[in-house]
GROMACS .gro file of C-alpha atoms in nm:
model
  198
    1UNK     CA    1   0.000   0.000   0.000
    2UNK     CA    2   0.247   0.247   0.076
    3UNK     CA    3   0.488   0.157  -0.226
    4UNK     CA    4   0.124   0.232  -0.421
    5UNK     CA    5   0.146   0.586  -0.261
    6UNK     CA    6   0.478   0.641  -0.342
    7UNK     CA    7   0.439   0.556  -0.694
    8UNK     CA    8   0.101   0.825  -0.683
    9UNK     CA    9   0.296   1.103  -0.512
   10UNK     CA   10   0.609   1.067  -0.779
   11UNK     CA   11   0.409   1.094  -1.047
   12UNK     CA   12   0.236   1.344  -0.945
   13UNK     CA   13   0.542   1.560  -0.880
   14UNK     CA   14   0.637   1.491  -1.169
   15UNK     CA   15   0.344   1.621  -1.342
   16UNK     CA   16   0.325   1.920  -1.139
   17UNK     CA   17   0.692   1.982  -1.228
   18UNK     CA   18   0.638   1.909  -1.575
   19UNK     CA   19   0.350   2.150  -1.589
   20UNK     CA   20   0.524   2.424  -1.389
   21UNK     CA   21   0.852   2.430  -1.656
   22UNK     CA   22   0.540   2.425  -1.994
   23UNK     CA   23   0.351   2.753  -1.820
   24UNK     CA   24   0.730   2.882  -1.730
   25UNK     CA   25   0.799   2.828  -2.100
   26UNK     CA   26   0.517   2.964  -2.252
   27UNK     CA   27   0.554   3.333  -2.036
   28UNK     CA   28   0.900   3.340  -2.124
   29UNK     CA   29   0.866   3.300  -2.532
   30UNK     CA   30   0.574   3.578  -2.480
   31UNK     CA   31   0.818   3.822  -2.220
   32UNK     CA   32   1.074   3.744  -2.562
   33UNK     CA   33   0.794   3.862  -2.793
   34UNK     CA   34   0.753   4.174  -2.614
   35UNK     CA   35   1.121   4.241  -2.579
   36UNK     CA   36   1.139   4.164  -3.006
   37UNK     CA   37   0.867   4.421  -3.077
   38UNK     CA   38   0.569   4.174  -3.187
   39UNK     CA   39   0.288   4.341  -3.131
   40UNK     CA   40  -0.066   4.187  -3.296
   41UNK     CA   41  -0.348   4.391  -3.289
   42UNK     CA   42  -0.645   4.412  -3.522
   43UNK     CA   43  -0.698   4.665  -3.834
   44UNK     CA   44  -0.895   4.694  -4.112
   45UNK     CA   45  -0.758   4.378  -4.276
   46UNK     CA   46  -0.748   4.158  -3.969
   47UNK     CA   47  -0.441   4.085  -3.732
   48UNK     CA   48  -0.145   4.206  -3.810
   49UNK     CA   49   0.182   4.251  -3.612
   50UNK     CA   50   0.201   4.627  -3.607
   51UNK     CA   51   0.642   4.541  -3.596
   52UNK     CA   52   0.636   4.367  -3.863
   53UNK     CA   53   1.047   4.327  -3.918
   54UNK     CA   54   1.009   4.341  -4.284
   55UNK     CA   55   0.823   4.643  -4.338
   56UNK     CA   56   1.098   4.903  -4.262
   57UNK     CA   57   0.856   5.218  -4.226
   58UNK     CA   58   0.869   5.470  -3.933
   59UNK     CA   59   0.560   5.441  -3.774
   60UNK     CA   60   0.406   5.711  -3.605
   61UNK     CA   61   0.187   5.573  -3.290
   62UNK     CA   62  -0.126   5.814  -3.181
   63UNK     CA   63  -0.275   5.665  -2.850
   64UNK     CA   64  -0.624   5.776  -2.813
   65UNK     CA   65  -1.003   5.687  -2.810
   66UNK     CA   66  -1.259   5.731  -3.094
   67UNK     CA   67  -1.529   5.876  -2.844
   68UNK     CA   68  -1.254   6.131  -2.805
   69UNK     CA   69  -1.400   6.484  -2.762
   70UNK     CA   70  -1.101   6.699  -2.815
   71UNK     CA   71  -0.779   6.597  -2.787
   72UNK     CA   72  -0.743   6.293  -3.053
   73UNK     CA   73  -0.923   6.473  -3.305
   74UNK     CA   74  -0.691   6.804  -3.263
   75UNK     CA   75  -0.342   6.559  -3.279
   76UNK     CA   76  -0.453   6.367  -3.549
   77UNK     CA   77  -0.567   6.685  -3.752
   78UNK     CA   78  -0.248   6.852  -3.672
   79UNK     CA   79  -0.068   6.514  -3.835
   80UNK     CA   80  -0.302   6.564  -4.102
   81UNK     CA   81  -0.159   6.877  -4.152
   82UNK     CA   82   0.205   6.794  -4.169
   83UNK     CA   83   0.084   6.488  -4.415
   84UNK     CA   84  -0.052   6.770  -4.687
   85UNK     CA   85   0.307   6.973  -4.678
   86UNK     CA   86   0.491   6.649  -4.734
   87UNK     CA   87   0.596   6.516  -5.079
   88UNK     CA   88   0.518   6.145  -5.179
   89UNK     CA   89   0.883   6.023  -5.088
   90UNK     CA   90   0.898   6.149  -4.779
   91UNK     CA   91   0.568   6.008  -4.679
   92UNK     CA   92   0.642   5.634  -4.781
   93UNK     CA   93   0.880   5.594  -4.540
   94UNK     CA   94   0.619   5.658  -4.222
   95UNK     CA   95   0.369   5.433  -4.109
   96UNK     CA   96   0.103   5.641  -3.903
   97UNK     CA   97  -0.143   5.460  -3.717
   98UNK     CA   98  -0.427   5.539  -3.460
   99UNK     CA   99  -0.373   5.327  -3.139
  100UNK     CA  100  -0.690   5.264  -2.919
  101UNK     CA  101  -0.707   5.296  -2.585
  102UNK     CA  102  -1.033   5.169  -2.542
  103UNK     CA  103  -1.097   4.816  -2.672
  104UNK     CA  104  -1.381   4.747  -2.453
  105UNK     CA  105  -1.555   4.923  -2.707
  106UNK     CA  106  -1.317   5.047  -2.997
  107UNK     CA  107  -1.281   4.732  -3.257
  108UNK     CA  108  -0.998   4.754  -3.538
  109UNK     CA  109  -1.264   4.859  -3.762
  110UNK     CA  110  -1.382   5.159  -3.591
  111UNK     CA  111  -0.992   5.283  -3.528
  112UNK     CA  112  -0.958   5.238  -3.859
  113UNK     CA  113  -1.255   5.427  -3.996
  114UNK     CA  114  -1.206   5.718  -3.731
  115UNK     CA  115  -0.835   5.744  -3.843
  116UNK     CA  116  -0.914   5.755  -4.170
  117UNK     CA  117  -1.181   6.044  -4.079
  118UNK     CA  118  -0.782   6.320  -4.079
  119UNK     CA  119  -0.625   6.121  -4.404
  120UNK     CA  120  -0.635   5.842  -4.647
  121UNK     CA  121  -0.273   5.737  -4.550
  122UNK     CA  122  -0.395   5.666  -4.169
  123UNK     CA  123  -0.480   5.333  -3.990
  124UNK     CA  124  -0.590   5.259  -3.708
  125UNK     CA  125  -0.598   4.919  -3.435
  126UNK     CA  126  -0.717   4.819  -3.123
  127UNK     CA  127  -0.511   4.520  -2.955
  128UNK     CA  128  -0.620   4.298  -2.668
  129UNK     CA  129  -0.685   4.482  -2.296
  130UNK     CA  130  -0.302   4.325  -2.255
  131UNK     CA  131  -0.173   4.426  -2.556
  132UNK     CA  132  -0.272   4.785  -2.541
  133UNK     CA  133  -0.127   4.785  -2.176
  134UNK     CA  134   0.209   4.666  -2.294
  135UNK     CA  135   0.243   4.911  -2.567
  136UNK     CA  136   0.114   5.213  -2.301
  137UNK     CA  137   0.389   5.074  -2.082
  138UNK     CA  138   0.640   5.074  -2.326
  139UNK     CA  139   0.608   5.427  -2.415
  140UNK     CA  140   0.511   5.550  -2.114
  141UNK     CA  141   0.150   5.648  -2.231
  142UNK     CA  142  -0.043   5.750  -1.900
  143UNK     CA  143  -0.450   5.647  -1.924
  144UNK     CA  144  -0.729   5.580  -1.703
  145UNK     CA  145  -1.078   5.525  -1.719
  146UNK     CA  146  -1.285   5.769  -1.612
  147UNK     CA  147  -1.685   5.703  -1.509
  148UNK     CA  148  -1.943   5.990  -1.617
  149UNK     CA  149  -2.253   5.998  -1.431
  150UNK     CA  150  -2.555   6.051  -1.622
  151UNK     CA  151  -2.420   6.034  -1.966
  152UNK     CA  152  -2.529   5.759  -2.201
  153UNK     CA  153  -2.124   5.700  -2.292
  154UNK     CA  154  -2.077   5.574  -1.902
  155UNK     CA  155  -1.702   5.664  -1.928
  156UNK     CA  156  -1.439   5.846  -2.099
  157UNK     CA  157  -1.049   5.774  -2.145
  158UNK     CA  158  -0.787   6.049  -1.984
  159UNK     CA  159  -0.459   6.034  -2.146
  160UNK     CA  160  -0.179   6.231  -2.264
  161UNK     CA  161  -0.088   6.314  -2.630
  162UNK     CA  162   0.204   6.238  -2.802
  163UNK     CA  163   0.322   6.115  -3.117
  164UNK     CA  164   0.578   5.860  -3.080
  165UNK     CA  165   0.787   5.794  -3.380
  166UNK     CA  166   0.898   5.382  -3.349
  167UNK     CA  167   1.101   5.161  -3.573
  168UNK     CA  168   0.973   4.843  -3.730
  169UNK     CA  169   1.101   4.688  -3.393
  170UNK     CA  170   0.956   4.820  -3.159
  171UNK     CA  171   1.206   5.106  -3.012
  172UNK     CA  172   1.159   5.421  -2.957
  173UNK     CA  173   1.298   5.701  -3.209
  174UNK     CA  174   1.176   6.024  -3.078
  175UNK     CA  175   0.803   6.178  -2.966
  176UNK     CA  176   0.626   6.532  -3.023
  177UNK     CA  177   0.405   6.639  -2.832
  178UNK     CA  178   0.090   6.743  -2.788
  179UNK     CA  179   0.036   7.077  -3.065
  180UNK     CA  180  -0.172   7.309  -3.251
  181UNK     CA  181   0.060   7.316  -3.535
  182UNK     CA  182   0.188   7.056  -3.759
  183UNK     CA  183   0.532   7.243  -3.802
  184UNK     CA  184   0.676   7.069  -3.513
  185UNK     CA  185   0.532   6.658  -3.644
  186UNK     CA  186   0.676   6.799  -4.001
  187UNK     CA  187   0.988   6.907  -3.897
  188UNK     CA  188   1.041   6.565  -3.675
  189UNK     CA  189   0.955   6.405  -4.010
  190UNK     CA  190   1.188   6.586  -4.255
  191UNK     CA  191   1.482   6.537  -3.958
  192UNK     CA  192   1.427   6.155  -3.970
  193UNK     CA  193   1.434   6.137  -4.341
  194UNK     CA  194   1.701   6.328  -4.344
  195UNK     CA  195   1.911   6.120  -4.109
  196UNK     CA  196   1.815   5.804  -4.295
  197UNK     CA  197   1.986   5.932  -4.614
  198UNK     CA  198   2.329   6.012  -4.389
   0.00000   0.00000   0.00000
């Protein structure tokens, strides 16, 4: 009887151990993912990794919310802006995309459409609640949900504004802030094409 016990408690140590290094495993290869840049969020033609290694674009991240009153649709007019002063060339080489910070209610869809709202070239995505934190993290995007009383949208999104211009891995190039004119998004632009060609 007790040799039967022994046998039960081995194997399931062994089990337990077993399981513990698969669950260790699987965290680690997704901590690696977020250290390589993957990032897969939704858009308006399904998942995609938004660092995808062989697209070598610039891409400029805009965190907001499409129920946005003010601030989102001032940034992303101001980007607009620099977009219309900007010659083809220079604009192929920058990937500008509309970030949700609401997926609770934002799909990829609707960041897409709202994006496209400021310019044809925009796109927008809306990742997973874990996703979007990881990314906020990254760049140190500061959010919070905010409840309204008495208003049929229940809550709103507080956040700062920045554009954050990223490589197709993930890192960080440089950010503008938030502004009411596009010189300063243009003149990060031209500066970044410029440096490319050194």
């Amino acid at each position: 009887m007790s040799k039967n016990w022994t046998l039960v408690l081995v194997v399931a140590f062994a089990l337990g151990f077993a399981t513990k290094l698969y669950f260790d495993g699987q965290q680690e290869i997704t901590h690696q993912q977020a250290q390589q840049g993957s990032a897969m969020v939704v858009g308006n033609d399904g998942v995609i990794n938004l660092f995808d290694p062989q697209d070598s674009r610039i891409r400029i991240l805009y965190f907001g919310f499409t129920r946005c009153p003010d601030v989102c649709p001032t940034s992303l007019a101001m980007l607009s802006g620099a977009y219309n002063q900007l010659d083809d060339e220079t604009l192929n080489q920058y990937y500008p995309v509309f970030v949700t910070l609401d997926p609770e209610r934002d799909k990829g869809e609707d960041a897409h459409k709202y994006s496209q709202y400021f310019h044809p070239r925009f796109s927008g995505v809306a990742g997973t609640t874990e996703v979007t934190e990881e990314l906020a993290k990254r760049y140190g995007v500061i959010y919070q949900k905010t409840e309204l009383e008495d208003s049929a949208l229940e809550y709103s999104i507080d956040h700062n504004s920045y554009f954050y211009f990223v490589d197709n891995e993930g890192k960080l190039i440089t950010k503008v802030p938030h502004t009411l004119s596009p010189d300063p998004i243009k003149a990060a632009m031209l500066q970044l094409t410029q440096d490319a060609k050194e």
